[in-house]
Coordinates of C-alpha atoms in Angstrom, one line a residue:
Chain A
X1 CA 0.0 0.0 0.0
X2 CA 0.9 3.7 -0.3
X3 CA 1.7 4.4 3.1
X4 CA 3.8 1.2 3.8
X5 CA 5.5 1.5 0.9
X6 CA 6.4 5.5 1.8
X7 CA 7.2 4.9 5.5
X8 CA 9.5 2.0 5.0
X9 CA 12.7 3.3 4.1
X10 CA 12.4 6.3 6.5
X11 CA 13.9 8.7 3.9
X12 CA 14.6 11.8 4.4
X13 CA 13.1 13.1 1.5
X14 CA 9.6 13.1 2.0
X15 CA 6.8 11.8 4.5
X16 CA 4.0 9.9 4.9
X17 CA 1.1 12.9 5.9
X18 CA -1.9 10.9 5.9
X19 CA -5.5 11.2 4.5
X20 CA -5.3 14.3 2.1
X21 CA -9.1 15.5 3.1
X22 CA -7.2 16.0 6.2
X23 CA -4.1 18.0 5.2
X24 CA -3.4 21.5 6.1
X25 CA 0.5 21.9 6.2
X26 CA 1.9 24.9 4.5
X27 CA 4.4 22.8 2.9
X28 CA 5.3 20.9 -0.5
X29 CA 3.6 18.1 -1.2
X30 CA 2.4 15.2 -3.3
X31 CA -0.8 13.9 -3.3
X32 CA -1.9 10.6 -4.7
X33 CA -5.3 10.7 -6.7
X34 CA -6.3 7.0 -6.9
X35 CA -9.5 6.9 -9.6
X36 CA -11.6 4.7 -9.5
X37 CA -10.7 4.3 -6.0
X38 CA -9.2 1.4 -4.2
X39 CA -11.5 -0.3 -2.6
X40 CA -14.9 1.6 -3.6
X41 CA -14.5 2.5 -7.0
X42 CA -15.0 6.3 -6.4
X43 CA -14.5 8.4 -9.3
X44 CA -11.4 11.1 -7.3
X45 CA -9.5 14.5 -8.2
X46 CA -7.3 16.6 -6.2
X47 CA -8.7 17.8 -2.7
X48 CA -5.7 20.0 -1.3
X49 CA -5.1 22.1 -4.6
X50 CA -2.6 24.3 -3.3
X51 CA 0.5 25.8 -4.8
X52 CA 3.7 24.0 -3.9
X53 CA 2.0 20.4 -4.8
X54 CA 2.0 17.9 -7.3
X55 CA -0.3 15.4 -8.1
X56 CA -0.1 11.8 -9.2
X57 CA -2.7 10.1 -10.4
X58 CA -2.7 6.3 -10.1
X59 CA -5.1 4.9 -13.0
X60 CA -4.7 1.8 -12.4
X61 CA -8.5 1.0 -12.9
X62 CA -9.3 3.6 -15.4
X63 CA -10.6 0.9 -18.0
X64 CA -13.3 0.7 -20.1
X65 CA -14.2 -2.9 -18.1
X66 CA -13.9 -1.2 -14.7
X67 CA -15.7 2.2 -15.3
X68 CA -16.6 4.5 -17.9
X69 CA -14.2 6.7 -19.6
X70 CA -15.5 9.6 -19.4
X71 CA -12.5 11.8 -20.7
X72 CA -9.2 11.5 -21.9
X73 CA -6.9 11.0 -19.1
X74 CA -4.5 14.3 -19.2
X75 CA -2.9 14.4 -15.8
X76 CA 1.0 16.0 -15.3
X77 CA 1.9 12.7 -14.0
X78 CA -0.7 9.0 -14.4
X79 CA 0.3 5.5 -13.2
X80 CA -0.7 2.5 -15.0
X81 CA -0.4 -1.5 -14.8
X82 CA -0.4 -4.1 -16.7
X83 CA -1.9 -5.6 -13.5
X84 CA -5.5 -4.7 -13.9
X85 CA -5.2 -3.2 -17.4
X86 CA -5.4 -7.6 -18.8
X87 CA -5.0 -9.2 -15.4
X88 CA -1.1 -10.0 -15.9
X89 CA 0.0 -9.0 -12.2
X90 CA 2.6 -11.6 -12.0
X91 CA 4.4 -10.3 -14.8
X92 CA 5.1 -6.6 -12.6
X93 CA 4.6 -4.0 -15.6
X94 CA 3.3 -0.5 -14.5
X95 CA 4.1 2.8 -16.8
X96 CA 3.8 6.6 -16.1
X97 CA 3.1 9.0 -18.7
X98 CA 4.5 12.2 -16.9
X99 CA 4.4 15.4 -18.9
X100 CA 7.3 17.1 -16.9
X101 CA 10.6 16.0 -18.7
X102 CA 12.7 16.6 -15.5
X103 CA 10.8 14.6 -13.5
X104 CA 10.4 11.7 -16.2
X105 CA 14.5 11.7 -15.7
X106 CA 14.5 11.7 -12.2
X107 CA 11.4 8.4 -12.5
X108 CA 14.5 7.0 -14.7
X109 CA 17.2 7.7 -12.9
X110 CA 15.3 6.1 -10.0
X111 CA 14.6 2.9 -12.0
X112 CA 18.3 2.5 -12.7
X113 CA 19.8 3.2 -9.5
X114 CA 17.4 0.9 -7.9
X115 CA 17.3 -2.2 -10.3
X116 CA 19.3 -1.1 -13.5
X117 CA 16.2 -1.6 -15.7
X118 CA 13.3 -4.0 -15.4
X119 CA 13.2 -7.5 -16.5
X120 CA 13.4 -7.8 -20.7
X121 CA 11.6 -10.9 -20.4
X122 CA 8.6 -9.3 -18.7
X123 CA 9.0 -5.9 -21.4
X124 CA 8.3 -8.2 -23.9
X125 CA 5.5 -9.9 -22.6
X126 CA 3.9 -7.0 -21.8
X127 CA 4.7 -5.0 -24.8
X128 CA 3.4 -8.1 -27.0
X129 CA 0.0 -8.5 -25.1
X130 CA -1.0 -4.3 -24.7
X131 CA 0.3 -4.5 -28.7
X132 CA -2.4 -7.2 -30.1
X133 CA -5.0 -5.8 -27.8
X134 CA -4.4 -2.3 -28.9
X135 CA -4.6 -3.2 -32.4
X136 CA -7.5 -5.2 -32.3
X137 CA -9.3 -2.4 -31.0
X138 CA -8.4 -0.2 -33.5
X139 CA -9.1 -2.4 -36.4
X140 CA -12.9 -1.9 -36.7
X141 CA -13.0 -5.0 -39.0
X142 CA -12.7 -7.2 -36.6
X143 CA -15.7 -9.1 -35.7
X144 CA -17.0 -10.1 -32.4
X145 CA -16.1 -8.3 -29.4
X146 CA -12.8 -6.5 -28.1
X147 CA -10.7 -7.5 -25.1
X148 CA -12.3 -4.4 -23.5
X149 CA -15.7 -5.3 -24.3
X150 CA -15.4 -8.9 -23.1
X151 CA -14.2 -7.9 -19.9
X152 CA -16.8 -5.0 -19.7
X153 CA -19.1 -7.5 -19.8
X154 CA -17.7 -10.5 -17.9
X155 CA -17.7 -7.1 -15.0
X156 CA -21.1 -6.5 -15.9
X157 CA -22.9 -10.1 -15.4
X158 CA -20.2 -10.6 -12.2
X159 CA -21.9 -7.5 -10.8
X160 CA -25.4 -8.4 -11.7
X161 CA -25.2 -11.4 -10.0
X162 CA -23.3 -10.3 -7.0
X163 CA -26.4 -7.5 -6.6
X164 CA -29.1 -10.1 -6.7
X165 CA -27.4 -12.1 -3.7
X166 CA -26.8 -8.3 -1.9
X167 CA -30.2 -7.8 -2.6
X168 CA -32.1 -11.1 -0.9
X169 CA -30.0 -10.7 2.1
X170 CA -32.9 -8.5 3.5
X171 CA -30.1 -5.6 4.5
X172 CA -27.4 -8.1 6.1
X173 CA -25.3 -6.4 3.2
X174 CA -25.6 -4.1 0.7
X175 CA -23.4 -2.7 -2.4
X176 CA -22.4 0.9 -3.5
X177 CA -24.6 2.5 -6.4
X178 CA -22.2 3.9 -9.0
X179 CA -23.7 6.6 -11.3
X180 CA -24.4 5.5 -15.0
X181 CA -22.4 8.1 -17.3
X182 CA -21.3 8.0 -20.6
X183 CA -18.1 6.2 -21.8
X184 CA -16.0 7.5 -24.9
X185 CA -14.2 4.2 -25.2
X186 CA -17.1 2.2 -26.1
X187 CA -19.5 5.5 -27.0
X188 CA -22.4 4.3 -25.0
X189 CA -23.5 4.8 -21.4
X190 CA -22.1 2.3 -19.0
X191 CA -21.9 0.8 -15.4
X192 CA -19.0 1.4 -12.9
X193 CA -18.2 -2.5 -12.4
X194 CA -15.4 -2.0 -10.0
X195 CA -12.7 -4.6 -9.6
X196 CA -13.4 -4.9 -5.8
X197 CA -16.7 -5.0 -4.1
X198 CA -16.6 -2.2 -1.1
X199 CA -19.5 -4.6 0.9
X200 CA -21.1 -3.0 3.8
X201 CA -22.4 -4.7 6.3
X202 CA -25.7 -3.7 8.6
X203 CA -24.4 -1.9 11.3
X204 CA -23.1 -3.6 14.8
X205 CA -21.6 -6.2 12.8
X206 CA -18.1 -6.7 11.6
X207 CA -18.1 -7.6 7.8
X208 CA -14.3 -8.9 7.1
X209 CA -15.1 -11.4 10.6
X210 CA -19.1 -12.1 9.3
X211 CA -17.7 -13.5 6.1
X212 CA -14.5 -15.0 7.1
X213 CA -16.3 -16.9 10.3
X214 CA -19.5 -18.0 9.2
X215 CA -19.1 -18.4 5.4
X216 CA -14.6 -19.0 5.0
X217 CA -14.5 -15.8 2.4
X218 CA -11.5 -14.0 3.2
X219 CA -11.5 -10.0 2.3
X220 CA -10.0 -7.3 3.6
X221 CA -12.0 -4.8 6.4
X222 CA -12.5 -1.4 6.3
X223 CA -10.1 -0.3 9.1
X224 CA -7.1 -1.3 6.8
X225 CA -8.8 1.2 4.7
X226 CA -9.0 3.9 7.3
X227 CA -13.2 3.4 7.4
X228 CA -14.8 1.0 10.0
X229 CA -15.4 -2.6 10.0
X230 CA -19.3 -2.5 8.6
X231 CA -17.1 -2.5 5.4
X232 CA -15.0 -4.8 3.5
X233 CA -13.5 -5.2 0.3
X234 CA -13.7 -8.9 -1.8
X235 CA -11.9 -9.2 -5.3
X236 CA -14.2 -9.2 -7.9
X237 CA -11.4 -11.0 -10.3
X238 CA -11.1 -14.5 -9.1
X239 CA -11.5 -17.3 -11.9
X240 CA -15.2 -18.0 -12.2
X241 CA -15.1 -21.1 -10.2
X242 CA -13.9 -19.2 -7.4
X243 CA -16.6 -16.4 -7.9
X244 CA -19.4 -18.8 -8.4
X245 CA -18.6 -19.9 -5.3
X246 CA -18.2 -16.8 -3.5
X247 CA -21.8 -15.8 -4.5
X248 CA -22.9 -19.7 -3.0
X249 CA -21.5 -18.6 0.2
X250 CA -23.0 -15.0 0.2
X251 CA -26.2 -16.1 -0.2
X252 CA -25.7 -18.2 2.9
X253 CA -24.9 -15.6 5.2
X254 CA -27.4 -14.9 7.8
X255 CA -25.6 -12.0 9.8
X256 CA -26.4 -14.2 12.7
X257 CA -22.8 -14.6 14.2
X258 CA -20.7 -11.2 14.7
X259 CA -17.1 -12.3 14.8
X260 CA -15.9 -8.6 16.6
Chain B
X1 CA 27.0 0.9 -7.2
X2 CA 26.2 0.2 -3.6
X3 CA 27.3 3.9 -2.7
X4 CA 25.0 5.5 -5.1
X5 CA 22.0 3.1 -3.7
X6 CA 22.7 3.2 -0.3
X7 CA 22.2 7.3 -0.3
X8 CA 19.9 7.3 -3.3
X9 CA 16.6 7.9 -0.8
X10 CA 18.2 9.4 2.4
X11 CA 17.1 6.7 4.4
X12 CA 17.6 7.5 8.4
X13 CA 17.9 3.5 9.1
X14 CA 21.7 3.8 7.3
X15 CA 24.1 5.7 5.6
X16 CA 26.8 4.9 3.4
X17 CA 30.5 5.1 5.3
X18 CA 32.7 4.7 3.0
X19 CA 35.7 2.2 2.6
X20 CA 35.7 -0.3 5.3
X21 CA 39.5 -0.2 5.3
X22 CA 39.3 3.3 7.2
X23 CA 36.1 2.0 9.1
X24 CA 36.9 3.4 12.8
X25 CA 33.7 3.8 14.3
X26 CA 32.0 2.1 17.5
X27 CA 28.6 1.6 15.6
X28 CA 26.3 -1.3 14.1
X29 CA 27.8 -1.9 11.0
X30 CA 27.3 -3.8 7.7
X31 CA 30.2 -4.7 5.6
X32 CA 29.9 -5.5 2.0
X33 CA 32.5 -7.6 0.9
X34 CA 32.8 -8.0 -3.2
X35 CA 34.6 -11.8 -3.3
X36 CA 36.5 -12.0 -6.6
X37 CA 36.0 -8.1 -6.4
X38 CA 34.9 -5.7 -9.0
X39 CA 37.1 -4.3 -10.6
X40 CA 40.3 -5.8 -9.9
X41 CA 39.1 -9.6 -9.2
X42 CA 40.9 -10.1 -5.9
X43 CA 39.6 -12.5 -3.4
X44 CA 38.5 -10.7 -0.8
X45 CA 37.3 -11.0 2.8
X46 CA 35.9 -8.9 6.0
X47 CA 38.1 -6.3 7.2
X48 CA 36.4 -4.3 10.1
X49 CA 35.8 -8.0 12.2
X50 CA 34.2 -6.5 15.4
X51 CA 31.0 -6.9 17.6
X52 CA 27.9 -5.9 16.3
X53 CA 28.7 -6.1 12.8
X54 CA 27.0 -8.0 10.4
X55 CA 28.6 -8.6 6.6
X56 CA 27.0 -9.4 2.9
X57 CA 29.0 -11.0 0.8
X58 CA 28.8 -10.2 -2.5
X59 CA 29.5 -13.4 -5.0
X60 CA 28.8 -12.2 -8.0
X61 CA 31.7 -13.5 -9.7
X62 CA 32.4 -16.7 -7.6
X63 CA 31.7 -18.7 -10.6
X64 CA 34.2 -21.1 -12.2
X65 CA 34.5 -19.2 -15.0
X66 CA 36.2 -16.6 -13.3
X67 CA 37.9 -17.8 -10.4
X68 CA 39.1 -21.1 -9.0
X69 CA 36.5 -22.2 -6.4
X70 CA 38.8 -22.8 -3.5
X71 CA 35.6 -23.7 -0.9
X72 CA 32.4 -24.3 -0.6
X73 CA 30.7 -20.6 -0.4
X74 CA 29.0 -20.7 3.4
X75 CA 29.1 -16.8 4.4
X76 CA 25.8 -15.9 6.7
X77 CA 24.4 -14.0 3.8
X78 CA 25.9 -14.3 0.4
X79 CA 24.6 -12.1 -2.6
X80 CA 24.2 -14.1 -6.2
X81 CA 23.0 -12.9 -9.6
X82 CA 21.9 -14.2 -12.6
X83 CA 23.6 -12.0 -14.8
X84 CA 27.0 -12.6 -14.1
X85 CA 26.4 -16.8 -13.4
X86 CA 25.1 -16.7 -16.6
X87 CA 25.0 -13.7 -18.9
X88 CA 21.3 -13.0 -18.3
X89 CA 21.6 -9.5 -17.3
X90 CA 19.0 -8.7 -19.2
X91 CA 16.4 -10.9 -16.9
X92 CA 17.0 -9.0 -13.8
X93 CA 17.1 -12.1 -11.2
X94 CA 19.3 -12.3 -8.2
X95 CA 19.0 -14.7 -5.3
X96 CA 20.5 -14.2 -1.7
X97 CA 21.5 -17.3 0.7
X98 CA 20.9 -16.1 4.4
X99 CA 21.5 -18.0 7.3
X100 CA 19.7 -15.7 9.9
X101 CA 15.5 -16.8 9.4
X102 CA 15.0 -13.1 10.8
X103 CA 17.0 -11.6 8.1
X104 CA 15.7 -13.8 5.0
X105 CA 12.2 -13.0 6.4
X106 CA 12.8 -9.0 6.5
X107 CA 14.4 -9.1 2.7
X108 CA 11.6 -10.5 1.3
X109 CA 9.4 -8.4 3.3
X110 CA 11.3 -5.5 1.7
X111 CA 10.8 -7.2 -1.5
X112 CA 6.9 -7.6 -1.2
X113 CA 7.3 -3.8 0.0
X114 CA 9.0 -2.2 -2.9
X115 CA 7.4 -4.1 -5.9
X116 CA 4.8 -7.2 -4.5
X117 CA 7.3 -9.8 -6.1
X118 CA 9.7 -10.8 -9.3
X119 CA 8.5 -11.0 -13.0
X120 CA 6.8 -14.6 -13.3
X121 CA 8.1 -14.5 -16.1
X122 CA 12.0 -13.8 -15.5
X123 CA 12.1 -16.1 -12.7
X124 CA 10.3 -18.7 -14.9
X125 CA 13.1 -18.5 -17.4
X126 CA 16.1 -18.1 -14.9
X127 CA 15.0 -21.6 -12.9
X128 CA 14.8 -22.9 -16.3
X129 CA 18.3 -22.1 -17.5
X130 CA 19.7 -22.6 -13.6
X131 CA 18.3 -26.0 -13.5
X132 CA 19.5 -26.7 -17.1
X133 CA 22.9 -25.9 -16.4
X134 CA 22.8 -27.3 -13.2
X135 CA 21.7 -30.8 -14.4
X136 CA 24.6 -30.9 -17.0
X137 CA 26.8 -30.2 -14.2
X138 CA 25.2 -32.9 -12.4
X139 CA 25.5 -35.6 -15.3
X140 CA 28.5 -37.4 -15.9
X141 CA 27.5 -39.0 -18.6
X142 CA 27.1 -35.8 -20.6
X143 CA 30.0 -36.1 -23.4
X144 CA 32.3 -32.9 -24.4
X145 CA 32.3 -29.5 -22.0
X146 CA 29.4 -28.3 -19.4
X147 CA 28.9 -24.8 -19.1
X148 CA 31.2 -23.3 -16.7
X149 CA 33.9 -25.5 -18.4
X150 CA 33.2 -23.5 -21.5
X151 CA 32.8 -20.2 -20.2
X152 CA 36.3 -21.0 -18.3
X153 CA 37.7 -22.0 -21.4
X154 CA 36.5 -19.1 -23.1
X155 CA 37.8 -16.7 -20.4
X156 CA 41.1 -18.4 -20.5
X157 CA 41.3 -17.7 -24.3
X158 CA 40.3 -13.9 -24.0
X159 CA 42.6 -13.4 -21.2
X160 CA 45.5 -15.2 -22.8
X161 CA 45.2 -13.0 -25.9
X162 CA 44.5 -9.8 -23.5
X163 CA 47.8 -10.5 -21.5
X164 CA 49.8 -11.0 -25.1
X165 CA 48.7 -7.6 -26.1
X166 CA 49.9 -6.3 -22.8
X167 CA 53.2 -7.8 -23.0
X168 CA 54.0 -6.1 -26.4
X169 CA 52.5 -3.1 -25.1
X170 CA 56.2 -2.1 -23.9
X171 CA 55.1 -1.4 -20.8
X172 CA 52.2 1.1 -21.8
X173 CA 50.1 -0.8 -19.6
X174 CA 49.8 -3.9 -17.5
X175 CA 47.3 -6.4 -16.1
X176 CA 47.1 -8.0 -12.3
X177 CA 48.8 -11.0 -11.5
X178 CA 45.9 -13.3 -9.8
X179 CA 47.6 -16.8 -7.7
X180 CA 46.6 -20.2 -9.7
X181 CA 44.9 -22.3 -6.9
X182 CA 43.1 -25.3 -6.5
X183 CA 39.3 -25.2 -7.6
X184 CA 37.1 -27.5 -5.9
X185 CA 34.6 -27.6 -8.6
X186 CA 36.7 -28.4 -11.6
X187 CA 39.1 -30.4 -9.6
X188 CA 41.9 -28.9 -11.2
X189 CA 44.4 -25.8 -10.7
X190 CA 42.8 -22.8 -12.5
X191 CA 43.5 -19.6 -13.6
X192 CA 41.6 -16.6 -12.1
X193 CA 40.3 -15.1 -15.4
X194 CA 37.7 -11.9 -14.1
X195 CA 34.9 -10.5 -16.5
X196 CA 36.9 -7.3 -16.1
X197 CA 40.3 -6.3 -16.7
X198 CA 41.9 -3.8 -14.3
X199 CA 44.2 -2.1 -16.3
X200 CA 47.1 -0.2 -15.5
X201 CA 49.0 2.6 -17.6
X202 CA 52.5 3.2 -17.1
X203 CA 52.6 6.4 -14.5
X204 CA 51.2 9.8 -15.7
X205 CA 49.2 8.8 -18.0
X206 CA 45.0 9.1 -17.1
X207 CA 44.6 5.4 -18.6
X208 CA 40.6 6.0 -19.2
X209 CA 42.0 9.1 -21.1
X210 CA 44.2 7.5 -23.1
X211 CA 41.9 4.3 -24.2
X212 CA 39.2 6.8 -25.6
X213 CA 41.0 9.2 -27.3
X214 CA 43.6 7.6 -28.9
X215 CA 41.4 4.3 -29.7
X216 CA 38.0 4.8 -29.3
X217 CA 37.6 2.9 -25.8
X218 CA 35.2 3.3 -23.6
X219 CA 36.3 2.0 -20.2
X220 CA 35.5 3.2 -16.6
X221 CA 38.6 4.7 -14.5
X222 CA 39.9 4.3 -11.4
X223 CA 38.4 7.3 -9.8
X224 CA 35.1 6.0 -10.1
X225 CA 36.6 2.9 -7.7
X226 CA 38.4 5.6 -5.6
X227 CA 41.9 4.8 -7.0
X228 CA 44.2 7.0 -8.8
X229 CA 43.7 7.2 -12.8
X230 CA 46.4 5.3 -14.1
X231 CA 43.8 2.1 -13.5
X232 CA 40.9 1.6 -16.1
X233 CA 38.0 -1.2 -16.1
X234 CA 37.9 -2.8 -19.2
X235 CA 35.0 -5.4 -19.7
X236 CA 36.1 -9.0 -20.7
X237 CA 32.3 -10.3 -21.8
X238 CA 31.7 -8.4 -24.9
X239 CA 30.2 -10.4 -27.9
X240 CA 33.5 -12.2 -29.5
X241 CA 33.5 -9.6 -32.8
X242 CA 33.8 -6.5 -30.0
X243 CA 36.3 -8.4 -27.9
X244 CA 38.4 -9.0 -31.0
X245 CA 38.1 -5.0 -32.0
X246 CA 39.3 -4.5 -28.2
X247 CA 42.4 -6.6 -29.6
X248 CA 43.0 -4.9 -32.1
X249 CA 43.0 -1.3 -31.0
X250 CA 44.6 -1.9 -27.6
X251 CA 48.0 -3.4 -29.8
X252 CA 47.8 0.0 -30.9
X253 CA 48.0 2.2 -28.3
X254 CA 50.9 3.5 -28.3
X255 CA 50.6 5.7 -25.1
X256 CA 51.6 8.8 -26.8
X257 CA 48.4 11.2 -25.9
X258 CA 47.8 11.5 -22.3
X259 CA 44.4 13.1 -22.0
X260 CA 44.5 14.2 -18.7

């Protein structure tokens, strides 16, 4: 996470400061934009948009499969991975597109003093897979759908489903609503079908312990998120035996047992 | 180089301290020790030896291709790498061997940390390669060289031709002496045959200097290894067509310019 991976060097060179809605210092600073939003798929800008900071805006689930596009992303400085972008986390490919040139040298120069480079094997990979998808999408020729549009959709009946089960647990859990808005990837309007589920539970109870204790699902509560334990976050990218069988056990929780 | 890492993020849980020849003071400490060394292929060992130190040793270039292996490596943390073991620089992979559960257990938390884990995909094709190697090694019954008997023979080669050109060099420059010695992997008395050549100039001339401008080489001087710059690092693993060029334009060098 952000924080862990900031603190645990101690460096001199910058700190950790916390939840930015909460930052007043009068002093330079960076803040991270994550949009959609780990865990609840929020849609994010900049909150502290004062002089003296920069921003950096982690897109790491700015996809047509995840959310709509609703405009070109044109930040000074945007993280990507190949992670969510096809589901190849094991093969550890993120970019930046960063407008400033000085601090694109400095990203380098950290890259190379730090590792020398990154795996060739893995470039290649990676270059090869985001290479056949991106032309397939631009050749309009092509029948059938798009890598985009089948995961779109895989998203979209993964969702539906996981809302019926939220729905006939009479209020033991219950989903976020994402507005509908229009996407210019595919040109049509289109669902926010996060890759996590933010799932909240009635209140009193302690979702991560609820599912892990009565139904074996393992996800990951709200406090590790800075929120409290009515919430937790479940992966929404298992393989589909894994999520057929996460919506079995779902529907089987009665709320009855409260693991705090 | 470990200097340039160690400072790169101002970390307040070390700082660099320089060479641990001149190491003086009553601290924690931890001593890198580069055994064959780079640049000048010595054998080396700890120097500082007192309480409350701890040291990594850095083997690198403890294969048989460059050094005899006079015993079995068993150092409480020894540092390995893919690149130099086999010539897959390119793949990024490196493996420590640490002793101390506590201390394996803290470098891969720093691993998971700074980037989750390694490319799938380069540790995939390094266990491949290792294990190919490895089983060759293993198998008697395998008929003509194994790999670390070629890539000793091959050194051997490059360095014989490198030490002719030195000798009819008049004394322009010169190349370590290294002690033949027993190696316990090739049962044999081999040669010390480093992946770089520490060359010396005859005294006054800035050796680095004098390799680029009178012949085009690009080598790295002994001021970047905090000796004086009659010493130049020449690298010894070029593709065989560059090696040869190397040859050729180091016969001629006839030590006249002296680009200091």
């Amino acid at each position: 996470s952000y924080p862990e991976e900031t603190k645990f060097l101690r460096s001199e060179l910058y700190k950790w400061a916390g939840d930015a809605n909460c930052y007043d210092k009068d002093e330079p600073y960076v803040e991270v934009v994550t949009s959609p939003n780990n865990p609840d798929g929020s849609i994010r800008g900049t909150v502290v948009n004062r002089e003296g900071g920069k921003a950096i805006h982690d897109l790491a689930y700015y996809w047509p499969q995840y959310a709509p596009i609703t405009s070109k992303a044109d930040h000074d400085a945007m993280l990507f991975t190949f992670s969510k972008a096809t589901g190849h986390a094991g093969t550890r490919i993120g970019w930046a597109i960063v407008k400033d040139k000085v601090i694109a040298a400095k990203m380098v120069k950290f890259i190379e003093v730090s590792s020398i480079g990154v795996s060739r094997e893995a470039q290649l990979r990676a270059a090869k897979v985001l290479g056949v998808i991106a032309d397939e999408c631009r050749n309009t020729d092509v029948k059938g759908e798009n890598f985009f549009e089948y995961g779109r959709r895989l998203m979209s009946e993964r969702w539906g489903k996981l809302r019926e089960v939220g729905m006939k647990s009479n209020g033991v859990f219950s989903l976020p609503k994402y507005p509908r808005d229009y996407c210019k990837f595919t040109g049509e309007y289109t669902d926010s079908n996060p890759a996590f589920a933010w799932l909240k539970s009635k209140e009193g109870l302690n979702c991560e312990n609820l599912l892990r204790d009565e139904s074996k699902i393992i996800t990951r509560g709200g406090p590790s998120f800075g929120v409290d334990s009515t919430y937790t976050r479940v992966s929404m990218l298992s393989r589909d035996v894994e999520f057929e069988l996460l919506l079995e056990r779902l529907a089987a929780v009665r709320g009855t047992v409260n693991g705090n």
